Amino acid sequence: MSGPPVPHGLDAEGFIAREGSLARVQDAFRPVVAAARDGLSETFGGRLHSGYLSEGRLLSEAERYDMGWFLACLCTPLFGDDLAGRLPRYRPTPRLARETNGDLAALLPRWRERIAGAADSEEARRPLVRFMSRHLVRTGFTLVMPRWNGWTSDLAEMAEVFGAYHPRRAAQIRVAARYGHEPVGNAAILRGYVEDLGPWLAGEYARVHGQKTRRPDDSV
């Protein structure tokens, strides 16, 4: 089997390059973004600091390697003070992996409840397949991200990187990446996620990176 793709997504100093930028907004969506920015500015005026929610939490130490990282590396500031400048620069480290996706074990019971509570129809299950597929692929990728020493937001590439380190689970993650874009409402897929792939991935994640640090507002 060939090795993983060549690592990328970092700047010249080895930090994760920021993806969020107004310059990357596709032409078809620019009017929508502009309307959202102008509408928020007109509605809130000087009362609005920036286009973010929960500033204090985003900048807190507890969220520095979770929500803070998402803001600094993946979010696009529409206006106001760019809070990314008040956060550190990030490398693809075990700490970042743990704090962003080290909570899968805690999520699986809730996923099972959502699956059990969903209507028995293809239409009702399709959003669950899409959401859980994308989450599992991203968790699989960040499991091996520090070894790969790179970053990508592309689900297919995430799956290829993961598969190079875990060939026995590679096919499952590749299928999940496909369903992350083109979901089908198949009950068997969801059962496989919460009974096989999810528990294995949660256990491997805890073994390699540990579990995500509990937040003050986490339920007991």
mmCIF file of C-alpha atoms in Angstrom:
data_model
loop_
_atom_site.group_PDB
_atom_site.id
_atom_site.type_symbol
_atom_site.label_atom_id
_atom_site.label_comp_id
_atom_site.label_asym_id
_atom_site.label_seq_id
_atom_site.Cartn_x
_atom_site.Cartn_y
_atom_site.Cartn_z
ATOM 1 C CA MET A 1 0.000 0.000 0.000
ATOM 2 C CA SER A 2 1.299 3.471 -0.840
ATOM 3 C CA GLY A 3 2.101 5.910 1.912
ATOM 4 C CA PRO A 4 0.013 8.911 2.963
ATOM 5 C CA PRO A 5 -0.136 12.055 0.835
ATOM 6 C CA VAL A 6 2.725 14.482 1.311
ATOM 7 C CA PRO A 7 1.978 16.610 4.397
ATOM 8 C CA HIS A 8 0.861 20.171 3.725
ATOM 9 C CA GLY A 9 -1.449 22.798 5.193
ATOM 10 C CA LEU A 10 1.347 24.343 7.285
ATOM 11 C CA ASP A 11 3.208 27.608 6.831
ATOM 12 C CA ALA A 12 6.976 27.915 6.442
ATOM 13 C CA GLU A 13 7.428 27.752 10.232
ATOM 14 C CA GLY A 14 5.353 24.602 10.705
ATOM 15 C CA PHE A 15 2.167 26.216 12.013
ATOM 16 C CA ILE A 16 -1.266 25.360 10.604
ATOM 17 C CA ALA A 17 -2.029 27.876 7.870
ATOM 18 C CA ARG A 18 -5.265 29.780 8.306
ATOM 19 C CA GLU A 19 -8.054 28.704 5.966
ATOM 20 C CA GLY A 20 -10.658 31.319 6.876
ATOM 21 C CA SER A 21 -10.442 34.329 4.566
ATOM 22 C CA LEU A 22 -12.926 36.523 2.751
ATOM 23 C CA ALA A 23 -10.693 36.193 -0.296
ATOM 24 C CA ARG A 24 -11.614 32.501 -0.461
ATOM 25 C CA VAL A 25 -15.368 33.095 -0.583
ATOM 26 C CA GLN A 26 -16.656 31.901 -3.949
ATOM 27 C CA ASP A 27 -18.149 34.556 -6.215
ATOM 28 C CA ALA A 28 -21.601 32.994 -6.045
ATOM 29 C CA PHE A 29 -21.697 33.464 -2.268
ATOM 30 C CA ARG A 30 -20.141 36.933 -2.002
ATOM 31 C CA PRO A 31 -23.507 38.767 -2.104
ATOM 32 C CA VAL A 32 -24.806 36.618 0.767
ATOM 33 C CA VAL A 33 -21.712 37.218 2.874
ATOM 34 C CA ALA A 34 -21.815 40.936 2.165
ATOM 35 C CA ALA A 35 -25.507 41.110 3.071
ATOM 36 C CA ALA A 36 -24.898 39.250 6.346
ATOM 37 C CA ARG A 37 -22.015 41.537 7.238
ATOM 38 C CA ASP A 38 -23.896 44.728 6.385
ATOM 39 C CA GLY A 39 -27.091 43.570 8.071
ATOM 40 C CA LEU A 40 -25.359 42.715 11.324
ATOM 41 C CA SER A 41 -23.433 45.968 11.299
ATOM 42 C CA GLU A 42 -26.577 48.031 10.676
ATOM 43 C CA THR A 43 -28.555 46.164 13.324
ATOM 44 C CA PHE A 44 -26.052 46.293 16.156
ATOM 45 C CA GLY A 45 -23.868 49.262 15.245
ATOM 46 C CA GLY A 46 -21.247 50.155 17.834
ATOM 47 C CA ARG A 47 -22.582 47.534 20.240
ATOM 48 C CA LEU A 48 -21.077 44.783 18.116
ATOM 49 C CA HIS A 49 -17.408 44.015 18.703
ATOM 50 C CA SER A 50 -16.827 41.439 15.952
ATOM 51 C CA GLY A 51 -18.710 38.791 14.031
ATOM 52 C CA TYR A 52 -18.273 36.108 16.700
ATOM 53 C CA LEU A 53 -20.350 34.569 19.517
ATOM 54 C CA SER A 54 -19.173 34.155 23.149
ATOM 55 C CA GLU A 55 -15.919 36.119 22.970
ATOM 56 C CA GLY A 56 -14.931 35.363 26.568
ATOM 57 C CA ARG A 57 -15.276 31.617 26.088
ATOM 58 C CA LEU A 58 -13.438 31.632 22.763
ATOM 59 C CA LEU A 59 -10.422 33.288 24.332
ATOM 60 C CA SER A 60 -10.458 31.227 27.534
ATOM 61 C CA GLU A 61 -7.656 28.835 28.423
ATOM 62 C CA ALA A 62 -10.097 25.897 28.402
ATOM 63 C CA GLU A 63 -11.066 26.548 24.780
ATOM 64 C CA ARG A 64 -7.648 27.571 23.490
ATOM 65 C CA TYR A 65 -7.035 24.286 21.682
ATOM 66 C CA ASP A 66 -10.651 23.650 20.688
ATOM 67 C CA MET A 67 -13.001 26.521 19.838
ATOM 68 C CA GLY A 68 -10.060 28.928 19.826
ATOM 69 C CA TRP A 69 -8.261 26.830 17.238
ATOM 70 C CA PHE A 70 -11.356 26.611 15.035
ATOM 71 C CA LEU A 71 -11.688 30.380 15.172
ATOM 72 C CA ALA A 72 -8.032 31.111 14.508
ATOM 73 C CA CYS A 73 -7.504 28.603 11.696
ATOM 74 C CA LEU A 74 -10.862 27.834 10.087
ATOM 75 C CA CYS A 75 -13.171 30.813 10.626
ATOM 76 C CA THR A 76 -13.477 33.872 8.391
ATOM 77 C CA PRO A 77 -13.873 37.227 10.201
ATOM 78 C CA LEU A 78 -16.549 39.332 8.500
ATOM 79 C CA PHE A 79 -15.819 42.584 10.315
ATOM 80 C CA GLY A 80 -14.513 43.976 13.583
ATOM 81 C CA ASP A 81 -11.498 42.899 15.605
ATOM 82 C CA ASP A 82 -10.046 39.618 14.361
ATOM 83 C CA LEU A 83 -9.763 37.582 17.558
ATOM 84 C CA ALA A 84 -7.282 35.201 15.934
ATOM 85 C CA GLY A 85 -4.597 37.767 16.722
ATOM 86 C CA ARG A 86 -5.202 37.155 20.429
ATOM 87 C CA LEU A 87 -4.789 33.405 20.164
ATOM 88 C CA PRO A 88 -1.615 31.340 19.699
ATOM 89 C CA ARG A 89 -0.440 29.838 16.433
ATOM 90 C CA TYR A 90 -1.092 26.142 16.178
ATOM 91 C CA ARG A 91 0.896 23.103 15.127
ATOM 92 C CA PRO A 92 -0.624 19.637 14.416
ATOM 93 C CA THR A 93 0.234 18.321 17.881
ATOM 94 C CA PRO A 94 -1.224 15.586 20.107
ATOM 95 C CA ARG A 95 -2.624 18.309 22.357
ATOM 96 C CA LEU A 96 -4.537 19.852 19.473
ATOM 97 C CA ALA A 97 -5.788 16.401 18.451
ATOM 98 C CA ARG A 98 -6.945 15.625 21.993
ATOM 99 C CA GLU A 99 -8.725 18.912 22.609
ATOM 100 C CA THR A 100 -10.525 19.063 19.263
ATOM 101 C CA ASN A 101 -11.700 15.466 18.857
ATOM 102 C CA GLY A 102 -10.883 13.599 22.046
ATOM 103 C CA ASP A 103 -14.523 13.433 23.155
ATOM 104 C CA LEU A 104 -15.865 10.714 20.847
ATOM 105 C CA ALA A 105 -16.355 8.249 23.706
ATOM 106 C CA ALA A 106 -18.603 10.762 25.473
ATOM 107 C CA LEU A 107 -20.531 11.483 22.273
ATOM 108 C CA LEU A 108 -21.381 7.909 21.322
ATOM 109 C CA PRO A 109 -24.168 7.449 23.925
ATOM 110 C CA ARG A 110 -25.828 10.626 22.643
ATOM 111 C CA TRP A 111 -25.494 9.407 19.056
ATOM 112 C CA ARG A 112 -27.222 6.169 19.988
ATOM 113 C CA GLU A 113 -30.069 8.161 21.536
ATOM 114 C CA ARG A 114 -30.418 10.297 18.415
ATOM 115 C CA ILE A 115 -30.499 7.223 16.212
ATOM 116 C CA ALA A 116 -33.097 5.523 18.419
ATOM 117 C CA GLY A 117 -35.237 8.656 18.454
ATOM 118 C CA ALA A 118 -35.142 9.283 14.714
ATOM 119 C CA ALA A 119 -38.118 8.425 12.546
ATOM 120 C CA ASP A 120 -37.879 5.093 10.729
ATOM 121 C CA SER A 121 -37.315 6.601 7.306
ATOM 122 C CA GLU A 122 -34.494 7.159 4.856
ATOM 123 C CA GLU A 123 -35.150 10.894 4.932
ATOM 124 C CA ALA A 124 -34.872 11.110 8.717
ATOM 125 C CA ARG A 125 -31.663 9.087 8.882
ATOM 126 C CA ARG A 126 -29.827 10.867 6.066
ATOM 127 C CA PRO A 127 -28.787 13.939 8.125
ATOM 128 C CA LEU A 128 -27.524 11.669 10.894
ATOM 129 C CA VAL A 129 -25.408 9.703 8.441
ATOM 130 C CA ARG A 130 -23.938 12.906 7.026
ATOM 131 C CA PHE A 131 -23.153 14.415 10.427
ATOM 132 C CA MET A 132 -21.700 11.260 11.984
ATOM 133 C CA SER A 133 -19.743 10.361 8.851
ATOM 134 C CA ARG A 134 -18.018 13.721 8.801
ATOM 135 C CA HIS A 135 -17.301 13.605 12.528
ATOM 136 C CA LEU A 136 -15.767 10.135 12.353
ATOM 137 C CA VAL A 137 -13.571 11.023 9.387
ATOM 138 C CA ARG A 138 -12.272 14.124 11.129
ATOM 139 C CA THR A 139 -11.642 12.179 14.304
ATOM 140 C CA GLY A 140 -9.817 9.482 12.366
ATOM 141 C CA PHE A 141 -7.682 12.102 10.663
ATOM 142 C CA THR A 142 -6.730 13.962 13.829
ATOM 143 C CA LEU A 143 -5.831 10.614 15.414
ATOM 144 C CA VAL A 144 -2.908 10.395 12.974
ATOM 145 C CA MET A 145 -2.462 14.122 12.256
ATOM 146 C CA PRO A 146 0.584 14.557 14.549
ATOM 147 C CA ARG A 147 2.364 11.646 12.858
ATOM 148 C CA TRP A 148 1.545 13.006 9.407
ATOM 149 C CA ASN A 149 2.498 16.522 10.562
ATOM 150 C CA GLY A 150 0.159 18.369 8.236
ATOM 151 C CA TRP A 151 -3.367 19.718 7.949
ATOM 152 C CA THR A 152 -6.271 19.367 5.522
ATOM 153 C CA SER A 153 -10.009 20.060 5.636
ATOM 154 C CA ASP A 154 -10.750 17.774 2.694
ATOM 155 C CA LEU A 155 -12.660 14.683 3.848
ATOM 156 C CA ALA A 156 -11.307 12.438 1.083
ATOM 157 C CA GLU A 157 -7.728 13.408 1.859
ATOM 158 C CA MET A 158 -8.341 12.970 5.569
ATOM 159 C CA ALA A 159 -9.481 9.428 4.853
ATOM 160 C CA GLU A 160 -6.399 8.690 2.738
ATOM 161 C CA VAL A 161 -4.060 9.982 5.426
ATOM 162 C CA PHE A 162 -5.810 7.912 8.088
ATOM 163 C CA GLY A 163 -5.816 4.800 5.916
ATOM 164 C CA ALA A 164 -2.060 4.925 5.421
ATOM 165 C CA TYR A 165 -1.586 4.435 9.175
ATOM 166 C CA HIS A 166 -4.571 2.150 9.843
ATOM 167 C CA PRO A 167 -5.046 0.033 6.710
ATOM 168 C CA ARG A 168 -7.466 -2.376 8.395
ATOM 169 C CA ARG A 169 -9.921 0.471 8.970
ATOM 170 C CA ALA A 170 -9.110 2.406 5.807
ATOM 171 C CA ALA A 171 -12.106 1.186 3.787
ATOM 172 C CA GLN A 172 -14.552 2.176 6.524
ATOM 173 C CA ILE A 173 -13.203 5.707 6.752
ATOM 174 C CA ARG A 174 -13.168 6.107 2.972
ATOM 175 C CA VAL A 175 -16.834 5.089 2.831
ATOM 176 C CA ALA A 176 -17.609 7.497 5.678
ATOM 177 C CA ALA A 177 -15.889 10.297 3.746
ATOM 178 C CA ARG A 178 -18.121 9.572 0.765
ATOM 179 C CA TYR A 179 -21.248 9.561 2.917
ATOM 180 C CA GLY A 180 -20.103 12.818 4.463
ATOM 181 C CA HIS A 181 -20.764 14.412 1.076
ATOM 182 C CA GLU A 182 -23.466 12.119 -0.293
ATOM 183 C CA PRO A 183 -25.310 10.574 2.678
ATOM 184 C CA VAL A 184 -27.824 7.759 2.453
ATOM 185 C CA GLY A 185 -30.360 7.060 5.176
ATOM 186 C CA ASN A 186 -29.342 3.474 5.827
ATOM 187 C CA ALA A 187 -29.909 2.202 9.371
ATOM 188 C CA ALA A 188 -27.114 -0.373 9.021
ATOM 189 C CA ILE A 189 -24.583 2.403 8.427
ATOM 190 C CA LEU A 190 -25.567 4.147 11.634
ATOM 191 C CA ARG A 191 -25.405 0.893 13.604
ATOM 192 C CA GLY A 192 -21.921 0.273 12.254
ATOM 193 C CA TYR A 193 -20.843 3.728 13.368
ATOM 194 C CA VAL A 194 -22.000 3.376 16.982
ATOM 195 C CA GLU A 195 -21.340 -0.357 17.438
ATOM 196 C CA ASP A 196 -18.051 -0.868 15.585
ATOM 197 C CA LEU A 197 -16.127 2.011 14.013
ATOM 198 C CA GLY A 198 -17.024 4.604 16.641
ATOM 199 C CA PRO A 199 -16.107 2.526 19.716
ATOM 200 C CA TRP A 200 -12.859 1.351 18.114
ATOM 201 C CA LEU A 201 -11.890 4.889 17.161
ATOM 202 C CA ALA A 202 -12.784 6.259 20.601
ATOM 203 C CA GLY A 203 -10.651 3.615 22.291
ATOM 204 C CA GLU A 204 -7.690 4.148 19.988
ATOM 205 C CA TYR A 205 -7.955 7.895 20.420
ATOM 206 C CA ALA A 206 -7.896 7.625 24.209
ATOM 207 C CA ARG A 207 -4.933 5.270 24.023
ATOM 208 C CA VAL A 208 -2.896 7.539 21.763
ATOM 209 C CA HIS A 209 -3.920 11.057 22.797
ATOM 210 C CA GLY A 210 -5.985 10.723 25.966
ATOM 211 C CA GLN A 211 -9.423 12.211 26.492
ATOM 212 C CA LYS A 212 -10.478 15.785 25.978
ATOM 213 C CA THR A 213 -10.162 18.027 29.036
ATOM 214 C CA ARG A 214 -13.502 18.482 30.766
ATOM 215 C CA ARG A 215 -15.033 21.943 30.559
ATOM 216 C CA PRO A 216 -16.600 23.696 33.554
ATOM 217 C CA ASP A 217 -20.060 23.476 31.968
ATOM 218 C CA ASP A 218 -19.790 19.790 30.934
ATOM 219 C CA SER A 219 -22.623 17.684 32.278
ATOM 220 C CA VAL A 220 -21.674 15.028 34.820
#
